[in-house]
Structure formats: structure tokens, C-alpha cells
GROMACS .gro file of C-alpha atoms in nm:
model
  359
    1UNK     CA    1 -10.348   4.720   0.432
    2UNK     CA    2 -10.152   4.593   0.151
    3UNK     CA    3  -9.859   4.734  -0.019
    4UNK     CA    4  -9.788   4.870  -0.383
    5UNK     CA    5  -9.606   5.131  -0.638
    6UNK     CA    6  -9.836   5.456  -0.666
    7UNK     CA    7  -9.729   5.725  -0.861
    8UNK     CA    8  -9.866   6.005  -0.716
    9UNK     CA    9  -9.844   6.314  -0.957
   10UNK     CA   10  -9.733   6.282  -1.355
   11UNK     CA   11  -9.343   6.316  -1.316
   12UNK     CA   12  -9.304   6.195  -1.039
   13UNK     CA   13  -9.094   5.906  -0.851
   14UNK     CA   14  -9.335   5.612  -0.792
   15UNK     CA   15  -9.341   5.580  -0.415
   16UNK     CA   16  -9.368   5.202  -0.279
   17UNK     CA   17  -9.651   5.237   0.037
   18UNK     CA   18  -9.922   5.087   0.244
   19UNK     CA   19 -10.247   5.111   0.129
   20UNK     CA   20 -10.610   5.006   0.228
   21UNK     CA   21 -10.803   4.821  -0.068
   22UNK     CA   22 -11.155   4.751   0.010
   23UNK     CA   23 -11.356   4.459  -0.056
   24UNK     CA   24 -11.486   4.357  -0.372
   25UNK     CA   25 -11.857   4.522  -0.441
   26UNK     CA   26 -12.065   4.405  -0.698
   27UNK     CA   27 -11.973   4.277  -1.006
   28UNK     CA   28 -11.587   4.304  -0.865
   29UNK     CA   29 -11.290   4.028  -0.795
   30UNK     CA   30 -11.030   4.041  -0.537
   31UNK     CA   31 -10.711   3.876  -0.716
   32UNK     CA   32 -10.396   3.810  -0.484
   33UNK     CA   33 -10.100   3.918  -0.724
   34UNK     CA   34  -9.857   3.625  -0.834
   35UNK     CA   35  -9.628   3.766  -1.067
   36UNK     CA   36  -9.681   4.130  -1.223
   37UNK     CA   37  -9.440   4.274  -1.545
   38UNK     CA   38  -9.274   4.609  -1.558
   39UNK     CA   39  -9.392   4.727  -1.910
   40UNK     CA   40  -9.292   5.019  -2.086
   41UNK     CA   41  -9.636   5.166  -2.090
   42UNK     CA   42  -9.628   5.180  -1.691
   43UNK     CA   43  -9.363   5.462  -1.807
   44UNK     CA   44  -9.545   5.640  -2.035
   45UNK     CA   45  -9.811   5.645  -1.798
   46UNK     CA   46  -9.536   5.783  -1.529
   47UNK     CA   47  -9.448   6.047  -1.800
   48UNK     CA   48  -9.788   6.153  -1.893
   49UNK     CA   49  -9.726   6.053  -2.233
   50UNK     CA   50 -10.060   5.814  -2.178
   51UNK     CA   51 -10.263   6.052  -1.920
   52UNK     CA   52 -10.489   5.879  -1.668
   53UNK     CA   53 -10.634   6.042  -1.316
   54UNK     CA   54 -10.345   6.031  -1.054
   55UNK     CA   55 -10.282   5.966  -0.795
   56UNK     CA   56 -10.286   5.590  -0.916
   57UNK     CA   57 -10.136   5.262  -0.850
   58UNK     CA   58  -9.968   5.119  -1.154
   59UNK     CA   59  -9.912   4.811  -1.303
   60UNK     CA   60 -10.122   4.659  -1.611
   61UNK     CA   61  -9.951   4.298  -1.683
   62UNK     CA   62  -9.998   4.001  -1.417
   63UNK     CA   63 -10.158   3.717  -1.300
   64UNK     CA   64 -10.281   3.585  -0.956
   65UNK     CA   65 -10.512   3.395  -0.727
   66UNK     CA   66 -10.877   3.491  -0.658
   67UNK     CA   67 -10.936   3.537  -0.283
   68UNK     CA   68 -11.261   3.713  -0.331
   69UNK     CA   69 -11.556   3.797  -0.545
   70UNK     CA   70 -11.823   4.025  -0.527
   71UNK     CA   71 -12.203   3.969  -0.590
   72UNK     CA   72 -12.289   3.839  -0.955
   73UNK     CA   73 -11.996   3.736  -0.998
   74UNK     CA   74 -11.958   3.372  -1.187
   75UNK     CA   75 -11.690   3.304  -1.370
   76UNK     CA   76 -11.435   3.315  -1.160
   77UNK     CA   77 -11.393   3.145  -0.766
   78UNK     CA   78 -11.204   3.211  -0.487
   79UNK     CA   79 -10.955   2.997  -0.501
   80UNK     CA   80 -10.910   3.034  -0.891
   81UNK     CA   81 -10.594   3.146  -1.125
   82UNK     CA   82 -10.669   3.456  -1.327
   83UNK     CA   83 -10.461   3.667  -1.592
   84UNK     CA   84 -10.554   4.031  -1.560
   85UNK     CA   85 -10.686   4.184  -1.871
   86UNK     CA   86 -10.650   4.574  -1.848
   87UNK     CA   87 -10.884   4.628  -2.103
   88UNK     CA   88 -11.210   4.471  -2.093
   89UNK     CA   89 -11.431   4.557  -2.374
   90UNK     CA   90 -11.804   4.689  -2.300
   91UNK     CA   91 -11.945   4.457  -2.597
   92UNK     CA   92 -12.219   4.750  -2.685
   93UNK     CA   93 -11.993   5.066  -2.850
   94UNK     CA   94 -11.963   5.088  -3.224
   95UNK     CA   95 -11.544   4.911  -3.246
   96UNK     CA   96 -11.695   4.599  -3.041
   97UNK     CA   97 -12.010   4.531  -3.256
   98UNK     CA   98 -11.775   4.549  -3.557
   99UNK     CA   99 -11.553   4.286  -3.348
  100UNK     CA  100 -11.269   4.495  -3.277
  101UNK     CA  101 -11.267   4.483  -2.894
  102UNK     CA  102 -10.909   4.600  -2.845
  103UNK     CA  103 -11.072   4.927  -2.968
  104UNK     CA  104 -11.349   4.951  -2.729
  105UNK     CA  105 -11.392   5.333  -2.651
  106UNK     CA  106 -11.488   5.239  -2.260
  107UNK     CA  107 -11.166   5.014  -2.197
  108UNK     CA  108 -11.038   5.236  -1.980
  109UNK     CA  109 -11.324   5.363  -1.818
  110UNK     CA  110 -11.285   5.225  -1.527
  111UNK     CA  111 -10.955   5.430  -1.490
  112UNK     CA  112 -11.134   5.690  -1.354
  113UNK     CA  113 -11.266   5.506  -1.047
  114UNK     CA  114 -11.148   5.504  -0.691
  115UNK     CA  115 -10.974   5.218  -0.656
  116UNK     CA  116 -10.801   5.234  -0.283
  117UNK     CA  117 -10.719   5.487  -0.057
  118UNK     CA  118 -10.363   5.590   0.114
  119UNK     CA  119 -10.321   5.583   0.489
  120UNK     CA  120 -10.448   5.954   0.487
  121UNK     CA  121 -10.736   5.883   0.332
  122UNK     CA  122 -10.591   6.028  -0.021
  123UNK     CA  123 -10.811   5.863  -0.288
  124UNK     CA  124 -10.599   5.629  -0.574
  125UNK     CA  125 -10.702   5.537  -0.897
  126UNK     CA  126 -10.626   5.224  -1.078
  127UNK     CA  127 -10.352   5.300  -1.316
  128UNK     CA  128 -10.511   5.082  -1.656
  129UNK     CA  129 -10.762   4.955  -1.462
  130UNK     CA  130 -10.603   4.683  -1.248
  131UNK     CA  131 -10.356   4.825  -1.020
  132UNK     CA  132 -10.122   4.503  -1.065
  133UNK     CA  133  -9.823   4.732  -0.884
  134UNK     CA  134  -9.965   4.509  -0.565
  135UNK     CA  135  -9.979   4.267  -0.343
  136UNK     CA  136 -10.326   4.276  -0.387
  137UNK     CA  137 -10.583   4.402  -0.632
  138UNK     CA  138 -10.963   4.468  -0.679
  139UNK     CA  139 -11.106   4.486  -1.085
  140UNK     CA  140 -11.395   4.463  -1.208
  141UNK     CA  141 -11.517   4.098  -1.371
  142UNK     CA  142 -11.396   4.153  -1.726
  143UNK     CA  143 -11.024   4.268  -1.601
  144UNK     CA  144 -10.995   3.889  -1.502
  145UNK     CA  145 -10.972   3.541  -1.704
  146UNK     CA  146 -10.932   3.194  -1.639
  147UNK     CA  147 -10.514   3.157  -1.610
  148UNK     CA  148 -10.477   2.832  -1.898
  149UNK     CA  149 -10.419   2.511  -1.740
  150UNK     CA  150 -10.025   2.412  -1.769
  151UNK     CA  151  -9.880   2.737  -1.773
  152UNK     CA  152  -9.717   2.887  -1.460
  153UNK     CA  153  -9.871   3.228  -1.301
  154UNK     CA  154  -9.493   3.389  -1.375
  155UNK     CA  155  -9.539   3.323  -1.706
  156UNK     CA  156  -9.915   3.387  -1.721
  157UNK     CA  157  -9.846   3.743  -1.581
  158UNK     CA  158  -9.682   3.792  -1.942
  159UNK     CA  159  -9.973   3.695  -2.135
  160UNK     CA  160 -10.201   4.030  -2.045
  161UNK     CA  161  -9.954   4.259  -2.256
  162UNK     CA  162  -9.594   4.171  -2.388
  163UNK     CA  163  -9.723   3.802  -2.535
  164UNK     CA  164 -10.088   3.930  -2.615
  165UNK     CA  165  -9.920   4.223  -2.798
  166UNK     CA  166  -9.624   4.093  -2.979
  167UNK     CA  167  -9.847   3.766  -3.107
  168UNK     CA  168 -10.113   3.992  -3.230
  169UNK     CA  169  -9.867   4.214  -3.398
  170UNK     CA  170  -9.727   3.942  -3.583
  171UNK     CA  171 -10.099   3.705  -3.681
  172UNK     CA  172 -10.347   3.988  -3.619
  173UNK     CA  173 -10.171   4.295  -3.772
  174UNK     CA  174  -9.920   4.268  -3.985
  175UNK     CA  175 -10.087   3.890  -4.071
  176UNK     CA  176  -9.725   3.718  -4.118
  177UNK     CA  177  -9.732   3.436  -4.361
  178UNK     CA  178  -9.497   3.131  -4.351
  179UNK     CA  179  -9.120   3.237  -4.612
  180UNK     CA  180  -9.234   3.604  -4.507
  181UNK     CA  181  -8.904   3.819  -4.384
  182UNK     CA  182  -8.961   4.036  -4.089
  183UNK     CA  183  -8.790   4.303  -3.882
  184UNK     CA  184  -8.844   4.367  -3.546
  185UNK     CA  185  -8.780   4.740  -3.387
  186UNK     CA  186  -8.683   4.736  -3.046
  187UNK     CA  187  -8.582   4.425  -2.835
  188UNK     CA  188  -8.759   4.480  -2.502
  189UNK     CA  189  -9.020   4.269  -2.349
  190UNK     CA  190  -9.290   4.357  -2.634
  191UNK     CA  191  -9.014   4.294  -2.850
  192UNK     CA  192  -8.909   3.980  -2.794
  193UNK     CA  193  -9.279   3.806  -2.761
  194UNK     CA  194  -9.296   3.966  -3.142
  195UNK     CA  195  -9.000   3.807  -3.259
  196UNK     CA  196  -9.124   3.479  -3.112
  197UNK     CA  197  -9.413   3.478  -3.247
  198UNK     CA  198  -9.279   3.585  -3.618
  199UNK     CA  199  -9.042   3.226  -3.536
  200UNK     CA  200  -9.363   3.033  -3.512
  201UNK     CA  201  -9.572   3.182  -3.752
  202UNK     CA  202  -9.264   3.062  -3.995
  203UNK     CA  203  -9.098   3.337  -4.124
  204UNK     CA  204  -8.773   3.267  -4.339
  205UNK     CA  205  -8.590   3.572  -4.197
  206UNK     CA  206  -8.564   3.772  -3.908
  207UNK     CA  207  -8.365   4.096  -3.868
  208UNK     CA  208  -8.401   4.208  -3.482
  209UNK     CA  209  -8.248   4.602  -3.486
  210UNK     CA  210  -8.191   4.777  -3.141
  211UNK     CA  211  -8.009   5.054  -3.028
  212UNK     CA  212  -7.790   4.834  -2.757
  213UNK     CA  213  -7.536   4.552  -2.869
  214UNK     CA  214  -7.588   4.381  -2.542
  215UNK     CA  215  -7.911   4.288  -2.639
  216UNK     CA  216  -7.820   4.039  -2.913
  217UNK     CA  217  -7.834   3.708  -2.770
  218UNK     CA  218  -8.142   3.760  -2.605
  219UNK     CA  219  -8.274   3.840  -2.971
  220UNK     CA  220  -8.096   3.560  -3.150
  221UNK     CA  221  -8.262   3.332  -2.865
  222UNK     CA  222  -8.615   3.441  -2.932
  223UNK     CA  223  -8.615   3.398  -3.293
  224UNK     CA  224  -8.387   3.674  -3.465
  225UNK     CA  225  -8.166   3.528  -3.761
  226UNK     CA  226  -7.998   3.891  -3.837
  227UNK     CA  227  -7.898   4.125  -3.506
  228UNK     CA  228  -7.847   4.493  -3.663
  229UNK     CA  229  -7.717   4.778  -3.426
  230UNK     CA  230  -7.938   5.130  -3.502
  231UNK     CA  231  -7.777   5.369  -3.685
  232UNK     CA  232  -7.825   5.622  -3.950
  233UNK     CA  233  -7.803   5.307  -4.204
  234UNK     CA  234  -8.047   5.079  -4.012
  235UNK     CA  235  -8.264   5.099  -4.341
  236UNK     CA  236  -7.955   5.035  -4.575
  237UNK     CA  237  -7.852   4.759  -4.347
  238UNK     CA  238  -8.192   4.544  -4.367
  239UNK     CA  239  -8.227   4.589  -4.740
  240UNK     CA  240  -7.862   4.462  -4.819
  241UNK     CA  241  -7.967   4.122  -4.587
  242UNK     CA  242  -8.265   4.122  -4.800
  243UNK     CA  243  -8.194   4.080  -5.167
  244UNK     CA  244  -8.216   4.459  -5.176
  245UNK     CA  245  -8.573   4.438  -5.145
  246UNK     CA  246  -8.629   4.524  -4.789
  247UNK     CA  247  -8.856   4.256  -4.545
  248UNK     CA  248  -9.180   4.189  -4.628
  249UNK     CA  249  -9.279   4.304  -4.243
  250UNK     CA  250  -9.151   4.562  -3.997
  251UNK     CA  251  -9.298   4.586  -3.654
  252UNK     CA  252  -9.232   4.899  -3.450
  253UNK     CA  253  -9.215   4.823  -3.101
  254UNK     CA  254  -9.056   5.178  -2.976
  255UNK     CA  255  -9.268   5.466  -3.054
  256UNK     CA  256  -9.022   5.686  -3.172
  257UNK     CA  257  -9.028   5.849  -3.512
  258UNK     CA  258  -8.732   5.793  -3.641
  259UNK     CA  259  -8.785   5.460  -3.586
  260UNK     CA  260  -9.123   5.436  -3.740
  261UNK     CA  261  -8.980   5.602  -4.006
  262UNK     CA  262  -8.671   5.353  -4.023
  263UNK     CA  263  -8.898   5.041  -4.018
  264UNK     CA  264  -9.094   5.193  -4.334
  265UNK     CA  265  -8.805   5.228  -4.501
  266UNK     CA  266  -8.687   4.916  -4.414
  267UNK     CA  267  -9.008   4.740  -4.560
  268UNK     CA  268  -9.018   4.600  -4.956
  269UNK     CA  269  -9.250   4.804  -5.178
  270UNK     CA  270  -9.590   4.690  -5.118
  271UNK     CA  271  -9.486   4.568  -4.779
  272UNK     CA  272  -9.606   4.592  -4.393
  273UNK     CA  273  -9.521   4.815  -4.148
  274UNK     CA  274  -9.682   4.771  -3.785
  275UNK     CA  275  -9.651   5.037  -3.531
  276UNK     CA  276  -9.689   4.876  -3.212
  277UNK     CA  277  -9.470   5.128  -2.972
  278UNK     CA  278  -9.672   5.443  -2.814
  279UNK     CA  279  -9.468   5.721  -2.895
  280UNK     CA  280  -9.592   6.093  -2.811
  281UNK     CA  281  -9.796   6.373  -2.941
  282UNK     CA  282  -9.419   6.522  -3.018
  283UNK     CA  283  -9.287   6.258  -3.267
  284UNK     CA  284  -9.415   6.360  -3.552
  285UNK     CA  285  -9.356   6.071  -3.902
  286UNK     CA  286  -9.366   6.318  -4.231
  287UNK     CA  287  -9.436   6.096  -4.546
  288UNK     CA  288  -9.418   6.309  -4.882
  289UNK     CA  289  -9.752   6.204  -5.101
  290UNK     CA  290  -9.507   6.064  -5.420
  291UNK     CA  291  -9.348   5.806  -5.189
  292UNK     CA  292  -9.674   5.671  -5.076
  293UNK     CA  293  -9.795   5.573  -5.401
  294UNK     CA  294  -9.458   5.464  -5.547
  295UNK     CA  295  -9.393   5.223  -5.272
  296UNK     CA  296  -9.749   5.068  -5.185
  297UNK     CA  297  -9.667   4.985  -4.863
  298UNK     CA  298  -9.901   4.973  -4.587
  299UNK     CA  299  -9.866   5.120  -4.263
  300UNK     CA  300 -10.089   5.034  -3.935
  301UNK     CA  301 -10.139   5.106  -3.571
  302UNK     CA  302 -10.191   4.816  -3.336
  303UNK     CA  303 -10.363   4.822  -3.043
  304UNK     CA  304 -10.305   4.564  -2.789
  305UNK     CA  305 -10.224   4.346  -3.048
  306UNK     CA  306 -10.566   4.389  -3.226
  307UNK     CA  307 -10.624   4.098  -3.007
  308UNK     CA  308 -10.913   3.948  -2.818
  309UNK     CA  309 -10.806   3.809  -2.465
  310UNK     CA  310 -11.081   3.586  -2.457
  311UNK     CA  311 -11.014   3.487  -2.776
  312UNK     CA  312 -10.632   3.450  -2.793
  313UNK     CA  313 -10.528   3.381  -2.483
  314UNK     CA  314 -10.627   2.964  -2.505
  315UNK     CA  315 -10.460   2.975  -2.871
  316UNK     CA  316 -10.141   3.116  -2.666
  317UNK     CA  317 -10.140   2.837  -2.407
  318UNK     CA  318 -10.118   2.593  -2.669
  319UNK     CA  319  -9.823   2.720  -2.863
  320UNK     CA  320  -9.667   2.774  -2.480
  321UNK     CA  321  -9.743   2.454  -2.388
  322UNK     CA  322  -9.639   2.310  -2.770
  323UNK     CA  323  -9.287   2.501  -2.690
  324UNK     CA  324  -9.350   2.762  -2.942
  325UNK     CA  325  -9.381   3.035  -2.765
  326UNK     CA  326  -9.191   3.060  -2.416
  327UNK     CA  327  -9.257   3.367  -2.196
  328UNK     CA  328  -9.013   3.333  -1.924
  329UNK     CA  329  -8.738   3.368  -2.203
  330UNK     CA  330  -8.870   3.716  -2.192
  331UNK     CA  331  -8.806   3.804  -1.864
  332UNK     CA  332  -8.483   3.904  -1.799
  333UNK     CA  333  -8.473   4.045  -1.430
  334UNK     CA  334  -8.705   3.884  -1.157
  335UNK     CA  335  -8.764   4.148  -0.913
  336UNK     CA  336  -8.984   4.262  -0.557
  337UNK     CA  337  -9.206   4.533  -0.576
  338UNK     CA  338  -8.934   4.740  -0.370
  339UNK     CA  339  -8.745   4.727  -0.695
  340UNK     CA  340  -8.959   4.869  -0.979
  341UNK     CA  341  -8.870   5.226  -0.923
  342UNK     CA  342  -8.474   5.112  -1.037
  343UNK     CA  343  -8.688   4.881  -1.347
  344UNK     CA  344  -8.818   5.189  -1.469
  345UNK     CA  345  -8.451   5.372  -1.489
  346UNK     CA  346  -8.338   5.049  -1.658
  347UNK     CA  347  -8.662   5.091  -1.921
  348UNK     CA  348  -8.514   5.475  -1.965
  349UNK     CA  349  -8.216   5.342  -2.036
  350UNK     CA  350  -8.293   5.083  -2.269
  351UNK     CA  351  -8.166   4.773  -2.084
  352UNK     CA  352  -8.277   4.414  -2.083
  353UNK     CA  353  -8.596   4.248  -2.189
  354UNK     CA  354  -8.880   4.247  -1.914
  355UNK     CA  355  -8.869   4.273  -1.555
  356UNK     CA  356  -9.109   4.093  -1.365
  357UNK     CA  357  -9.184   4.155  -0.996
  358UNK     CA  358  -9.300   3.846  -0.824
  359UNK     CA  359  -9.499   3.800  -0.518
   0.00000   0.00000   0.00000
């Protein structure tokens, strides 16, 4: 018996129980949980704006210790640090043989499975496929890789989303060259590993705009050079700090769309605008067709970063361990698992950067 945060029905409160996790089967890795982050798409999966089978355990960001591995299983030792990947790639679909892996149609396949069971023998599904709400966990091989040498687990934990994500945005995405100006939408965890990584990528300027004033330092600290409050004249705002032009870059890190609208508006004709924030089938963004030629900007999804964890994840150790990038400046509340129903109001509410519950 171990414990963990299962939600068990869309809507409602995540409940923090025992339950019983079997052993790792074939091709499966038993990972003892060192540090897991709240993220905001643990919420949408609470809301059912991202539908997956329930009942499930949640969590999706974290890193740990290997206590156990199934047969055929050689990567990875007991005994061995692992960040959690929640979404392998298959390597055979049509998006991986074109190299896009973070658009693998069976990432989440494994969603579906039965991952542990209550005390009443209810069955529980793995949330995005590695149940990190836990003291314990069991994934499949691919949901694990090799933590990087000189970087804490606590910070590791960060790497499988916020860091992944917001670097990707910024190098994989939206391709941010050194003098660029960017703006960053929404100052949460996602939002603070983008602005760090627009800072090391070089950009001359960085406008940071959320709704809460609060949140300015922590901006200013990861890289922001302009704080703007969101209002009505967000757009208006960035343009007068930029020449008139507007930035060069604006990465959405909400999901709302307003503010996908307000970052478009807020880019330079023949800019970038990145939508990194999963909003829902309700926000609808209405573009008329004159606007889209006379402004030539671009506007993309991003998924996961368009990142490869395999890939990315040593070229993030280095900057971390170069000082670059820091991912404990993200975190702004170090929690227990006993505390990540209260995280999730704070998310609601818009307050602080990440939360991170540690083992």
C-alpha cells in the first residue's frame, strides 16, 4: 500500500488515499517518487477539459529513484535516478517517422490501462500515464529517463513539463533568435521556465503580462525586463514598449482566448505567436481573413514544447548546470502530497509559480 491524489470522477475533489500498486510486469519500472510538480494540466485533467478514463491517480511532472524493474528492461537499474516522461513516443506512427515525437498519436495510450487498485478493489488509471500524485509509481520503460548527473531530483521533477515546455516554446517553436523581443502570457510555472529560457536564448526584451501584480518579481527574476498588468490595453501596452511595432514573439502560456487573441495582437507584423496554454473546446479565437494577410504573422500550437525528452533533456542539464536555466526559481511553494488539493485552488486562483510536492 502506498499513498496518492486520485481523482475519482471528472469534477470532483481529488481525494488523498491508500492504494495497492503492483509490481512491475514486463517491460515496466517501479520509480520511488522524489519530488512531483502541481501543473496546471493536472487541472484541466480534474475539469475534464483534457478527458482521460477515471478513476485515475494524477500527477504528470517528477522525478525519483528506481526500486524495481520488470523483465526486458535495460536502461534503467534499481537503484537509478529517473525523470518521468508522460509521453513516450511509439517511434512507428506517421508524427514520429516525420520526427515529431511530441505528436505521437499513442502517447497517451497507456492512459487507458489499469494502473493500481483502491482498497476496495476499485480499478485506477494512470492520469498521463505516470501517476506521479505518489509515493510510488509503476510506468512503462519509455515514461522513464536517466535523471542528468548534477542536477537535484527537486529540480529534475521540473524538467518532464514546465522546463521541457517553456524551453521548447522558446528554441523549438517560436525559434527565438538572439536581439529578438518577446512576450510572455501568463507567469505560472510554464511561464516562468519560458521566460528563462527567452533570457538565455538572448532576447533584447522581455515583456512578462499577467493578470496578478503580485507576480512581478518572480517575473523580473526569471528574465522579464517589462512587467505589464492584463487589461483591456495589454496589446496597446506592449506595442508602446516596443517602438510601436509590437515583439517579435508572444508565447501563450494560459489557454484562454482572449489571451491568445491579446498575444497576436501584441506580436509585430510578420511576427510569432506560440500558443502553449490548453484552453477548451469553449474558447473560441475569431481572426477576420483581411487581418491575416495584412499582418503576416504566424500563429502555432505547441505541444510539449515540440520537444524530444531524449533529445532535450541533456541540452537542459547543461544550461542548468551552466546557471542558465534554474528550475527551483520556479517553484514557489514546496508542499506534501496532503496539500495538493489546496495547490489546485491556488492554480484556480491564479497564484504563485509552481508547487512542488516532495517526498
Amino acid at each position: 500500500m502506498i499513498r496518492a491524489a486520485v481523482l475519482p470522477a471528472v469534477g470532483s475533489p481529488l481525494e488523498i488515499t491508500g492504494i495497492e500498486l503492483p509490481a512491475p510486469g514486463p517491460g515496466q519500472v517501479r520509480v520511488r517518487l522524489a519530488a512531483a510538480g502541481v501543473c496546471h494540466s493536472d487541472l484541466s485533467l480534474s475539469d475534464g477539459t483534457l478527458r482521460v478514463p477515471v478513476p485515475a491517480v494524477l500527477g504528470h511532472e517528477g522525478a525519483g529513484t528506481v526500486v524495481a524493474v520488470g523483465e526486458g528492461v535495460t536502461h534503467v537499474a534499481p537503484g537509478d535516478d529517473v525523470v518521468l516522461n508522460w509521453a513516450p513516443s511509439c517511434e512507428t506512427c506517421h508524427p514520429c517517422s516525420l520526427g515529431e515525437v511530441w505528436l505521437c498519436l499513442d502517447a497517451l495510450s497507456g492512459a487507458a490501462a489499469v494502473h493500481a487498485r483502491t482498497e476496495d478493489g476499485t480499478a485506477l488509471h494512470p492520469g498521463l500515464n505516470v501517476a506521479a500524485f505518489a509515493e510510488e509509481t509503476v510506468v512503462a520503460a519509455g515514461c522513464v529517463l536517466p535523471a542528468p548527473e548534477g542536477v537535484p531530483l527537486t529540480d529534475a521533477a521540473l524538467l518532464g513539463c514546465a522546463v521541457l515546455t517553456g524551453w521548447g516554446a522558446v528554441h523549438h517553436s517560436a525559434r527565438v533568435r538572439a536581439g529578438e523581443t518577446v512576450a510572455v502570457f501568463g507567469v505560472g510555472g510554464v511561464g516562468l521556465a519560458t521566460l528563462q529560457a527567452a533570457r538565455a536564448a538572448g532576447a533584447a526584451a522581455i515583456v512578462a503580462v499577467d493578470v496578478s501584480p503580485e507576480k512581478e518579481a518572480l517575473a523580473r527574476a526569471a528574465g522579464a525586463t517589462e512587467y505589464v498588468v492584463a487589461s483591456d490595453t495589454t496589446a496597446k501596452d506592449i506595442r508602446r514598449l516596443t517602438g510601436g511595432h509590437g515583439v517579435d514573439v508572444a508565447v501563450e502560456c494560459v489557454g484562454r482566448a482572449v489571451t491568445i487573441r491579446t498575444a497576436w495582437e501584441s506580436t509585430r507584423r510578420g511576427g510569432r505567436t506560440t500558443v502553449v496554454g490548453i484552453g477548451g473546446k469553449d474558447q473560441r479565437v475569431s481572426f477576420n481573413a483581411l487581418e491575416i494577410f495584412h499582418w503576416g504573422r504566424t500563429l502555432s500550437g505547441c505541444v510539449y514544447g515540440n520537444s524530444d525528452p531524449a533529445r532535450d533533456l541533456p541540452v537542459l542539464a547543461e544550461h542548468i548546470r551552466a546557471g542558465r536555466l534554474d528550475p527551483g526559481a520556479l517553484v514557489t511553494d514546496r508542499i506534501t502530497l496532503d496539500d495538493i488539493p489546496a495547490a489546485f485552488d491556488a492554480l484556480r486562483a491564479g497564484k504563485g509559480g509552481r508547487a512542488l510536492v516532495v517526498f
